[in-house]
Amino acid sequence: MSYEYILTEVPAPGVGLVRLNRPQALNALNNALMKELHDALSAFEADDGIACMIVTGSERAFAAGADIKEMLDTPYIDMFMRPTVTANFDFSRYKKPLIAAVSGFALGGGCELAMACDMIVASETAVFGQPEINLGILPGGGGTQRLTRAVGKALAMEIMLTDRRLTAQEAAQYGLVNKVVAVESYMDEAIKIGQKIASLSRVAVRLTKDAIQRAFETTLQEGLQAEQHLFYMAFATEDKQEGMTAFAEKRKPTWKHK
Ligand code: HXC
């Protein structure tokens, strides 16, 4: 499929990469780009050859937010009836792990897009922020919820009420990102994590991601129960048998993804 605002590639076996490609607008997220992003992720999700997905932008900008110029003339009724950009940060439909590889600006919807992924690898030039308050609006792609859970209430309030921006190092210190690496190597680092995930049992990866997600959506008791059921489910898989047999036989497992 050919796209206008994104590029796709498979940089390593099992790893699907979507690159936002709207450089003249610092990858501002317009409705068309968000639709293409989801089309591309859905295609990777349906592709048996892909185990893990990466979303990235350019070195200068992961994404500078939702497209302000597009939103400028969007009336309430259109946001309500066609909430394309704002409603599109629910990535729960993707069962395969998603890594955001972030360099440069990750502002507003850009920060929210990164946080909607499962992990964030940041270049040391990355800047995270939610500057919506300057536009007379508030974050609408999950920012008030995901950022608050990631960094805690006090800092989240400061970021969203005063447009405090976080450097990559600060984002790592507060637990928002997994790691910070040199700008020359952040893509390689994200791909390396993707390859590691692609080398594992897809069924175990899926069960694990599912269990971790429950931690954000349920009480502890319900989450623990869900984990138990998913854990028992793993005992019905061929990969559990293979993984444990390979350990006992001191060899590498050959996954069947079943
Ligand atoms: C539309 C944008 C844009 C955006 C940048 N551009 N951000 N266009 N929407 N969010 C455009 C600029 O208009 C400009 O176009 C070009 O990209 C380069 O940007 P400059 O401002 O010239 O670059 P620079 O001086 O380096 O400043 C970079 C910047 C600044 C600090 C990132 O562009 C900025 O403050 N952008 C807006 C950030 C923001 O407020 N994001 C939140 C948006 S609201 P021209 O044509 O002039 O060259 C949001 C709501 C989320 O995200 C809701 C849920 C999704």
mmCIF file of C-alpha atoms and ligand atoms in Angstrom:
data_model
loop_
_atom_site.group_PDB
_atom_site.id
_atom_site.type_symbol
_atom_site.label_atom_id
_atom_site.label_comp_id
_atom_site.label_asym_id
_atom_site.label_seq_id
_atom_site.Cartn_x
_atom_site.Cartn_y
_atom_site.Cartn_z
ATOM 1 C CA MET A 1 0.000 0.000 0.000
ATOM 2 C CA SER A 2 1.292 3.494 -0.686
ATOM 3 C CA TYR A 3 0.864 6.306 1.805
ATOM 4 C CA GLU A 4 1.132 10.086 1.680
ATOM 5 C CA TYR A 5 2.243 10.910 5.226
ATOM 6 C CA ILE A 6 4.062 7.807 6.448
ATOM 7 C CA LEU A 7 6.682 5.317 5.267
ATOM 8 C CA THR A 8 6.785 1.665 6.209
ATOM 9 C CA GLU A 9 9.582 -0.865 6.176
ATOM 10 C CA VAL A 10 10.772 -4.071 7.797
ATOM 11 C CA PRO A 11 14.256 -3.121 9.076
ATOM 12 C CA ALA A 12 14.884 -6.550 10.614
ATOM 13 C CA PRO A 13 13.075 -9.879 10.391
ATOM 14 C CA GLY A 14 9.868 -9.743 12.418
ATOM 15 C CA VAL A 15 10.036 -5.983 13.041
ATOM 16 C CA GLY A 16 7.579 -3.637 11.309
ATOM 17 C CA LEU A 17 8.482 0.055 11.247
ATOM 18 C CA VAL A 18 6.160 2.997 10.609
ATOM 19 C CA ARG A 19 7.883 6.336 10.089
ATOM 20 C CA LEU A 20 5.815 9.524 10.256
ATOM 21 C CA ASN A 21 6.843 11.509 7.207
ATOM 22 C CA ARG A 22 5.442 15.016 7.163
ATOM 23 C CA PRO A 23 8.685 16.925 7.713
ATOM 24 C CA GLN A 24 7.476 20.371 6.651
ATOM 25 C CA ALA A 25 4.962 20.310 9.542
ATOM 26 C CA LEU A 26 7.238 18.519 12.057
ATOM 27 C CA ASN A 27 5.023 15.445 11.661
ATOM 28 C CA ALA A 28 1.942 17.241 12.956
ATOM 29 C CA LEU A 29 -0.776 14.633 13.260
ATOM 30 C CA ASN A 30 -3.602 15.412 10.891
ATOM 31 C CA ASN A 31 -6.584 13.143 10.379
ATOM 32 C CA ALA A 32 -5.169 11.615 7.213
ATOM 33 C CA LEU A 33 -1.829 10.798 8.874
ATOM 34 C CA MET A 34 -3.546 9.161 11.845
ATOM 35 C CA LYS A 35 -5.658 7.054 9.510
ATOM 36 C CA GLU A 36 -2.573 5.967 7.574
ATOM 37 C CA LEU A 37 -0.743 5.169 10.816
ATOM 38 C CA HIS A 38 -3.549 2.890 11.931
ATOM 39 C CA ASP A 39 -3.848 1.310 8.482
ATOM 40 C CA ALA A 40 -0.127 0.509 8.531
ATOM 41 C CA LEU A 41 -0.136 -0.805 12.102
ATOM 42 C CA SER A 42 -3.215 -2.903 11.339
ATOM 43 C CA ALA A 43 -1.445 -4.385 8.306
ATOM 44 C CA PHE A 44 1.593 -5.307 10.443
ATOM 45 C CA GLU A 45 -0.729 -6.634 13.139
ATOM 46 C CA ALA A 46 -2.328 -8.965 10.570
ATOM 47 C CA ASP A 47 1.031 -10.037 9.103
ATOM 48 C CA ASP A 48 2.247 -13.367 10.534
ATOM 49 C CA GLY A 49 5.811 -12.397 9.660
ATOM 50 C CA ILE A 50 5.759 -9.435 12.042
ATOM 51 C CA ALA A 51 6.212 -9.859 15.805
ATOM 52 C CA CYS A 52 6.766 -6.292 16.975
ATOM 53 C CA MET A 53 6.099 -2.785 15.659
ATOM 54 C CA ILE A 54 8.007 0.483 15.909
ATOM 55 C CA VAL A 55 6.609 3.986 15.411
ATOM 56 C CA THR A 56 9.092 6.759 14.752
ATOM 57 C CA GLY A 57 9.394 10.219 13.237
ATOM 58 C CA SER A 58 12.472 12.154 12.137
ATOM 59 C CA GLU A 59 15.540 13.185 14.124
ATOM 60 C CA ARG A 60 14.096 16.712 14.464
ATOM 61 C CA ALA A 61 10.576 15.726 15.407
ATOM 62 C CA PHE A 62 8.811 12.582 16.493
ATOM 63 C CA ALA A 63 5.624 14.665 16.197
ATOM 64 C CA ALA A 64 4.903 18.271 17.231
ATOM 65 C CA GLY A 65 1.327 17.454 18.140
ATOM 66 C CA ALA A 66 -2.047 17.298 16.511
ATOM 67 C CA ASP A 67 -2.294 19.531 13.446
ATOM 68 C CA ILE A 68 -3.205 22.924 14.904
ATOM 69 C CA LYS A 69 -4.034 24.388 11.487
ATOM 70 C CA GLU A 70 -6.463 21.548 10.798
ATOM 71 C CA MET A 71 -8.038 21.896 14.245
ATOM 72 C CA LEU A 72 -8.308 25.694 13.922
ATOM 73 C CA ASP A 73 -11.466 25.548 11.833
ATOM 74 C CA THR A 74 -12.862 22.322 13.234
ATOM 75 C CA PRO A 75 -16.078 23.050 15.081
ATOM 76 C CA TYR A 76 -17.253 21.162 18.134
ATOM 77 C CA ILE A 77 -19.804 19.142 16.231
ATOM 78 C CA ASP A 78 -17.147 17.771 13.854
ATOM 79 C CA MET A 79 -14.851 16.819 16.752
ATOM 80 C CA PHE A 80 -17.800 15.113 18.397
ATOM 81 C CA MET A 81 -19.133 13.326 15.323
ATOM 82 C CA ARG A 82 -15.778 12.570 13.611
ATOM 83 C CA PRO A 83 -13.221 12.374 16.409
ATOM 84 C CA THR A 84 -10.490 10.993 14.145
ATOM 85 C CA VAL A 85 -7.308 12.360 15.697
ATOM 86 C CA THR A 86 -8.364 12.642 19.314
ATOM 87 C CA ALA A 87 -10.008 9.233 19.519
ATOM 88 C CA ASN A 88 -7.214 7.439 17.759
ATOM 89 C CA PHE A 89 -4.822 6.998 20.646
ATOM 90 C CA ASP A 90 -6.434 3.790 21.824
ATOM 91 C CA PHE A 91 -3.823 1.244 20.783
ATOM 92 C CA SER A 92 -5.406 -1.567 22.794
ATOM 93 C CA ARG A 93 -6.471 -3.157 19.501
ATOM 94 C CA TYR A 94 -2.806 -4.019 18.822
ATOM 95 C CA LYS A 95 -1.747 -7.268 20.462
ATOM 96 C CA LYS A 96 1.824 -7.055 19.188
ATOM 97 C CA PRO A 97 4.218 -4.898 21.223
ATOM 98 C CA LEU A 98 4.660 -1.317 20.021
ATOM 99 C CA ILE A 99 7.861 0.644 20.539
ATOM 100 C CA ALA A 100 8.070 4.410 20.062
ATOM 101 C CA ALA A 101 11.493 5.560 18.858
ATOM 102 C CA VAL A 102 11.502 9.244 19.756
ATOM 103 C CA SER A 103 13.904 11.993 18.720
ATOM 104 C CA GLY A 104 13.353 15.744 18.850
ATOM 105 C CA PHE A 105 9.915 17.165 19.589
ATOM 106 C CA ALA A 106 7.307 14.878 21.146
ATOM 107 C CA LEU A 107 4.733 17.494 22.018
ATOM 108 C CA GLY A 108 0.998 17.379 22.588
ATOM 109 C CA GLY A 109 -0.427 14.567 20.486
ATOM 110 C CA GLY A 110 3.188 13.543 19.706
ATOM 111 C CA CYS A 111 3.870 12.870 23.375
ATOM 112 C CA GLU A 112 0.497 11.126 23.626
ATOM 113 C CA LEU A 113 1.296 8.958 20.621
ATOM 114 C CA ALA A 114 4.582 7.875 22.207
ATOM 115 C CA MET A 115 2.810 7.128 25.496
ATOM 116 C CA ALA A 116 0.154 5.063 23.697
ATOM 117 C CA CYS A 117 2.974 2.682 22.693
ATOM 118 C CA ASP A 118 4.280 -0.002 25.067
ATOM 119 C CA MET A 119 7.855 1.250 25.356
ATOM 120 C CA ILE A 120 9.728 4.418 24.473
ATOM 121 C CA VAL A 121 13.340 4.586 23.296
ATOM 122 C CA ALA A 122 14.478 8.212 23.252
ATOM 123 C CA SER A 123 17.384 9.956 21.610
ATOM 124 C CA GLU A 124 19.186 12.396 23.886
ATOM 125 C CA THR A 125 17.617 15.262 21.877
ATOM 126 C CA ALA A 126 14.048 14.205 22.646
ATOM 127 C CA VAL A 127 11.763 16.742 24.337
ATOM 128 C CA PHE A 128 8.460 15.642 25.858
ATOM 129 C CA GLY A 129 5.658 18.049 26.663
ATOM 130 C CA GLN A 130 1.947 18.795 26.615
ATOM 131 C CA PRO A 131 1.697 22.447 25.551
ATOM 132 C CA GLU A 132 -2.039 22.370 24.764
ATOM 133 C CA ILE A 133 -2.744 24.845 27.571
ATOM 134 C CA ASN A 134 -1.109 27.545 25.405
ATOM 135 C CA LEU A 135 -3.766 26.924 22.746
ATOM 136 C CA GLY A 136 -6.677 27.177 25.132
ATOM 137 C CA ILE A 137 -7.316 23.435 25.098
ATOM 138 C CA LEU A 138 -6.198 20.377 27.033
ATOM 139 C CA PRO A 139 -4.571 17.107 25.976
ATOM 140 C CA GLY A 140 -7.137 14.994 24.161
ATOM 141 C CA GLY A 141 -5.164 11.902 23.155
ATOM 142 C CA GLY A 142 -4.770 10.327 26.562
ATOM 143 C CA GLY A 143 -2.237 12.779 28.010
ATOM 144 C CA THR A 144 -4.065 13.668 31.208
ATOM 145 C CA GLN A 145 -4.388 9.969 32.024
ATOM 146 C CA ARG A 146 -1.256 8.277 30.656
ATOM 147 C CA LEU A 147 1.224 10.993 31.640
ATOM 148 C CA THR A 148 -0.225 11.212 35.151
ATOM 149 C CA ARG A 149 0.099 7.456 35.593
ATOM 150 C CA ALA A 150 3.649 7.555 34.259
ATOM 151 C CA VAL A 151 5.121 10.475 36.206
ATOM 152 C CA GLY A 152 2.698 11.080 39.085
ATOM 153 C CA LYS A 153 0.201 13.826 39.809
ATOM 154 C CA ALA A 154 2.435 16.717 40.862
ATOM 155 C CA LEU A 155 4.751 16.606 37.857
ATOM 156 C CA ALA A 156 1.880 15.870 35.476
ATOM 157 C CA MET A 157 0.083 18.963 36.756
ATOM 158 C CA GLU A 158 3.210 21.061 36.202
ATOM 159 C CA ILE A 159 3.755 19.700 32.688
ATOM 160 C CA MET A 160 0.153 20.197 31.582
ATOM 161 C CA LEU A 161 -0.674 23.396 33.490
ATOM 162 C CA THR A 162 2.589 25.293 32.903
ATOM 163 C CA ASP A 163 3.981 23.736 29.706
ATOM 164 C CA ARG A 164 6.999 22.367 31.547
ATOM 165 C CA ARG A 165 8.964 20.277 29.037
ATOM 166 C CA LEU A 166 10.989 17.210 29.934
ATOM 167 C CA THR A 167 14.384 16.478 28.471
ATOM 168 C CA ALA A 168 15.071 12.895 27.506
ATOM 169 C CA GLN A 169 17.158 12.445 30.655
ATOM 170 C CA GLU A 170 14.352 13.800 32.833
ATOM 171 C CA ALA A 171 11.833 11.586 31.063
ATOM 172 C CA ALA A 172 14.029 8.580 31.875
ATOM 173 C CA GLN A 173 14.452 9.705 35.478
ATOM 174 C CA TYR A 174 10.653 9.931 35.906
ATOM 175 C CA GLY A 175 9.995 6.563 34.254
ATOM 176 C CA LEU A 176 8.362 7.847 31.089
ATOM 177 C CA VAL A 177 10.951 6.315 28.757
ATOM 178 C CA ASN A 178 12.861 3.049 28.786
ATOM 179 C CA LYS A 179 16.237 4.364 27.765
ATOM 180 C CA VAL A 180 18.052 7.357 26.353
ATOM 181 C CA VAL A 181 20.713 6.841 23.711
ATOM 182 C CA ALA A 182 22.732 8.993 21.312
ATOM 183 C CA VAL A 183 20.782 10.407 18.395
ATOM 184 C CA GLU A 184 22.889 8.286 16.010
ATOM 185 C CA SER A 185 21.748 5.075 17.665
ATOM 186 C CA TYR A 186 18.181 5.460 18.929
ATOM 187 C CA MET A 187 16.736 3.714 15.868
ATOM 188 C CA ASP A 188 19.230 0.854 16.148
ATOM 189 C CA GLU A 189 18.370 0.535 19.819
ATOM 190 C CA ALA A 190 14.626 0.362 19.108
ATOM 191 C CA ILE A 191 15.206 -2.190 16.346
ATOM 192 C CA LYS A 192 17.407 -4.236 18.698
ATOM 193 C CA ILE A 193 14.564 -4.398 21.247
ATOM 194 C CA GLY A 194 12.186 -5.316 18.413
ATOM 195 C CA GLN A 195 14.525 -8.128 17.298
ATOM 196 C CA LYS A 196 14.757 -9.448 20.834
ATOM 197 C CA ILE A 197 10.956 -9.592 21.040
ATOM 198 C CA ALA A 198 10.801 -11.181 17.565
ATOM 199 C CA SER A 199 13.136 -13.953 18.769
ATOM 200 C CA LEU A 200 10.697 -15.047 21.474
ATOM 201 C CA SER A 201 7.511 -17.098 21.530
ATOM 202 C CA ARG A 202 4.815 -14.857 20.032
ATOM 203 C CA VAL A 203 2.175 -16.520 22.126
ATOM 204 C CA ALA A 204 4.117 -15.878 25.349
ATOM 205 C CA VAL A 205 4.748 -12.277 24.257
ATOM 206 C CA ARG A 206 1.059 -11.784 23.625
ATOM 207 C CA LEU A 207 0.009 -13.266 26.950
ATOM 208 C CA THR A 208 2.577 -11.146 28.793
ATOM 209 C CA LYS A 209 1.532 -7.886 27.132
ATOM 210 C CA ASP A 210 -2.099 -8.694 27.832
ATOM 211 C CA ALA A 211 -1.346 -9.315 31.519
ATOM 212 C CA ILE A 212 0.686 -6.115 31.932
ATOM 213 C CA GLN A 213 -2.044 -4.032 30.323
ATOM 214 C CA ARG A 214 -4.470 -5.256 32.996
ATOM 215 C CA ALA A 215 -2.342 -3.430 35.566
ATOM 216 C CA PHE A 216 -3.669 -0.148 34.171
ATOM 217 C CA GLU A 217 -7.258 -1.141 33.700
ATOM 218 C CA THR A 218 -8.359 -3.080 36.773
ATOM 219 C CA THR A 219 -7.981 -3.327 40.529
ATOM 220 C CA LEU A 220 -4.960 -5.239 41.842
ATOM 221 C CA GLN A 221 -7.145 -8.202 42.757
ATOM 222 C CA GLU A 222 -8.722 -8.388 39.295
ATOM 223 C CA GLY A 223 -5.326 -7.931 37.687
ATOM 224 C CA LEU A 224 -3.832 -10.756 39.739
ATOM 225 C CA GLN A 225 -6.736 -13.001 38.784
ATOM 226 C CA ALA A 226 -6.318 -12.150 35.115
ATOM 227 C CA GLU A 227 -2.598 -12.906 35.393
ATOM 228 C CA GLN A 228 -3.366 -16.301 36.927
ATOM 229 C CA HIS A 229 -5.670 -17.241 34.055
ATOM 230 C CA LEU A 230 -3.189 -16.051 31.438
ATOM 231 C CA PHE A 231 -0.424 -17.952 33.252
ATOM 232 C CA TYR A 232 -2.499 -21.160 33.211
ATOM 233 C CA MET A 233 -3.252 -20.529 29.554
ATOM 234 C CA ALA A 234 0.487 -20.601 28.837
ATOM 235 C CA PHE A 235 0.457 -24.231 30.040
ATOM 236 C CA ALA A 236 -1.806 -25.116 27.109
ATOM 237 C CA THR A 237 0.769 -23.916 24.582
ATOM 238 C CA GLU A 238 3.351 -25.924 22.661
ATOM 239 C CA ASP A 239 5.835 -23.128 23.239
ATOM 240 C CA LYS A 240 5.689 -23.616 27.030
ATOM 241 C CA GLN A 241 6.569 -27.292 26.497
ATOM 242 C CA GLU A 242 9.352 -26.378 24.092
ATOM 243 C CA GLY A 243 10.737 -23.589 26.288
ATOM 244 C CA MET A 244 10.980 -25.736 29.382
ATOM 245 C CA THR A 245 12.268 -28.797 27.485
ATOM 246 C CA ALA A 246 14.955 -26.681 25.818
ATOM 247 C CA PHE A 247 16.036 -25.352 29.214
ATOM 248 C CA ALA A 248 16.278 -28.878 30.631
ATOM 249 C CA GLU A 249 18.211 -30.072 27.555
ATOM 250 C CA LYS A 250 20.530 -27.035 27.660
ATOM 251 C CA ARG A 251 19.671 -25.929 24.106
ATOM 252 C CA LYS A 252 17.948 -23.004 22.453
ATOM 253 C CA PRO A 253 14.181 -23.321 22.022
ATOM 254 C CA THR A 254 12.600 -23.507 18.583
ATOM 255 C CA TRP A 255 9.354 -21.631 18.891
ATOM 256 C CA LYS A 256 6.243 -22.754 17.065
ATOM 257 C CA HIS A 257 4.224 -19.719 18.165
ATOM 258 C CA LYS A 258 1.448 -22.069 19.194
HETATM 259 C C1 HXC B 1 0.543 22.263 12.649
HETATM 260 C C2 HXC B 1 2.770 22.636 12.999
HETATM 261 C C3 HXC B 1 2.686 22.079 14.281
HETATM 262 C C4 HXC B 1 1.425 21.595 14.715
HETATM 263 C C5 HXC B 1 4.710 22.714 13.957
HETATM 264 N N1 HXC B 1 4.044 22.998 12.830
HETATM 265 N N2 HXC B 1 3.915 22.156 14.856
HETATM 266 N N3 HXC B 1 1.724 22.727 12.188
HETATM 267 N N4 HXC B 1 0.385 21.707 13.853
HETATM 268 N N5 HXC B 1 1.255 21.002 15.894
HETATM 269 C C6 HXC B 1 4.557 23.652 11.630
HETATM 270 C C7 HXC B 1 4.811 25.121 11.816
HETATM 271 O O1 HXC B 1 3.625 25.866 11.651
HETATM 272 C C8 HXC B 1 5.810 25.399 10.715
HETATM 273 O O2 HXC B 1 5.117 25.488 9.483
HETATM 274 C C9 HXC B 1 6.637 24.113 10.685
HETATM 275 O O3 HXC B 1 5.835 23.115 11.306
HETATM 276 C C10 HXC B 1 7.946 24.236 11.453
HETATM 277 O O4 HXC B 1 7.627 24.679 12.763
HETATM 278 P P1 HXC B 1 8.342 25.962 13.429
HETATM 279 O O5 HXC B 1 7.428 26.441 14.492
HETATM 280 O O6 HXC B 1 8.758 26.952 12.387
HETATM 281 O O7 HXC B 1 9.644 25.286 14.049
HETATM 282 P P2 HXC B 1 10.425 25.706 15.379
HETATM 283 O O8 HXC B 1 10.596 27.189 15.443
HETATM 284 O O9 HXC B 1 11.646 24.856 15.390
HETATM 285 O O10 HXC B 1 9.464 25.304 16.591
HETATM 286 C C11 HXC B 1 9.159 23.937 16.778
HETATM 287 C C12 HXC B 1 8.006 23.805 17.816
HETATM 288 C C13 HXC B 1 6.807 24.666 17.351
HETATM 289 C C14 HXC B 1 8.487 24.265 19.195
HETATM 290 C C15 HXC B 1 7.640 22.329 17.880
HETATM 291 O O11 HXC B 1 6.514 24.367 16.002
HETATM 292 C C16 HXC B 1 5.565 24.442 18.148
HETATM 293 O O12 HXC B 1 5.429 25.004 19.257
HETATM 294 N N6 HXC B 1 4.624 23.688 17.594
HETATM 295 C C17 HXC B 1 3.341 23.466 18.222
HETATM 296 C C18 HXC B 1 3.456 22.510 19.380
HETATM 297 C C19 HXC B 1 2.113 22.292 20.047
HETATM 298 O O13 HXC B 1 1.488 23.243 20.544
HETATM 299 N N7 HXC B 1 1.646 21.026 20.036
HETATM 300 C C20 HXC B 1 0.326 20.700 20.622
HETATM 301 C C21 HXC B 1 -0.714 20.753 19.555
HETATM 302 S S1 HXC B 1 -2.308 20.439 20.187
HETATM 303 P P3 HXC B 1 5.389 26.687 8.447
HETATM 304 O O14 HXC B 1 4.381 26.428 7.355
HETATM 305 O O15 HXC B 1 5.210 27.953 9.168
HETATM 306 O O16 HXC B 1 6.814 26.440 8.014
HETATM 307 C C22 HXC B 1 -2.374 18.793 20.358
HETATM 308 C C23 HXC B 1 -3.669 18.284 20.868
HETATM 309 C C24 HXC B 1 -3.659 16.800 20.973
HETATM 310 O O17 HXC B 1 -1.479 18.085 20.086
HETATM 311 C C25 HXC B 1 -5.055 16.297 20.909
HETATM 312 C C26 HXC B 1 -5.108 14.837 20.702
HETATM 313 C C27 HXC B 1 -4.404 14.345 19.558
#
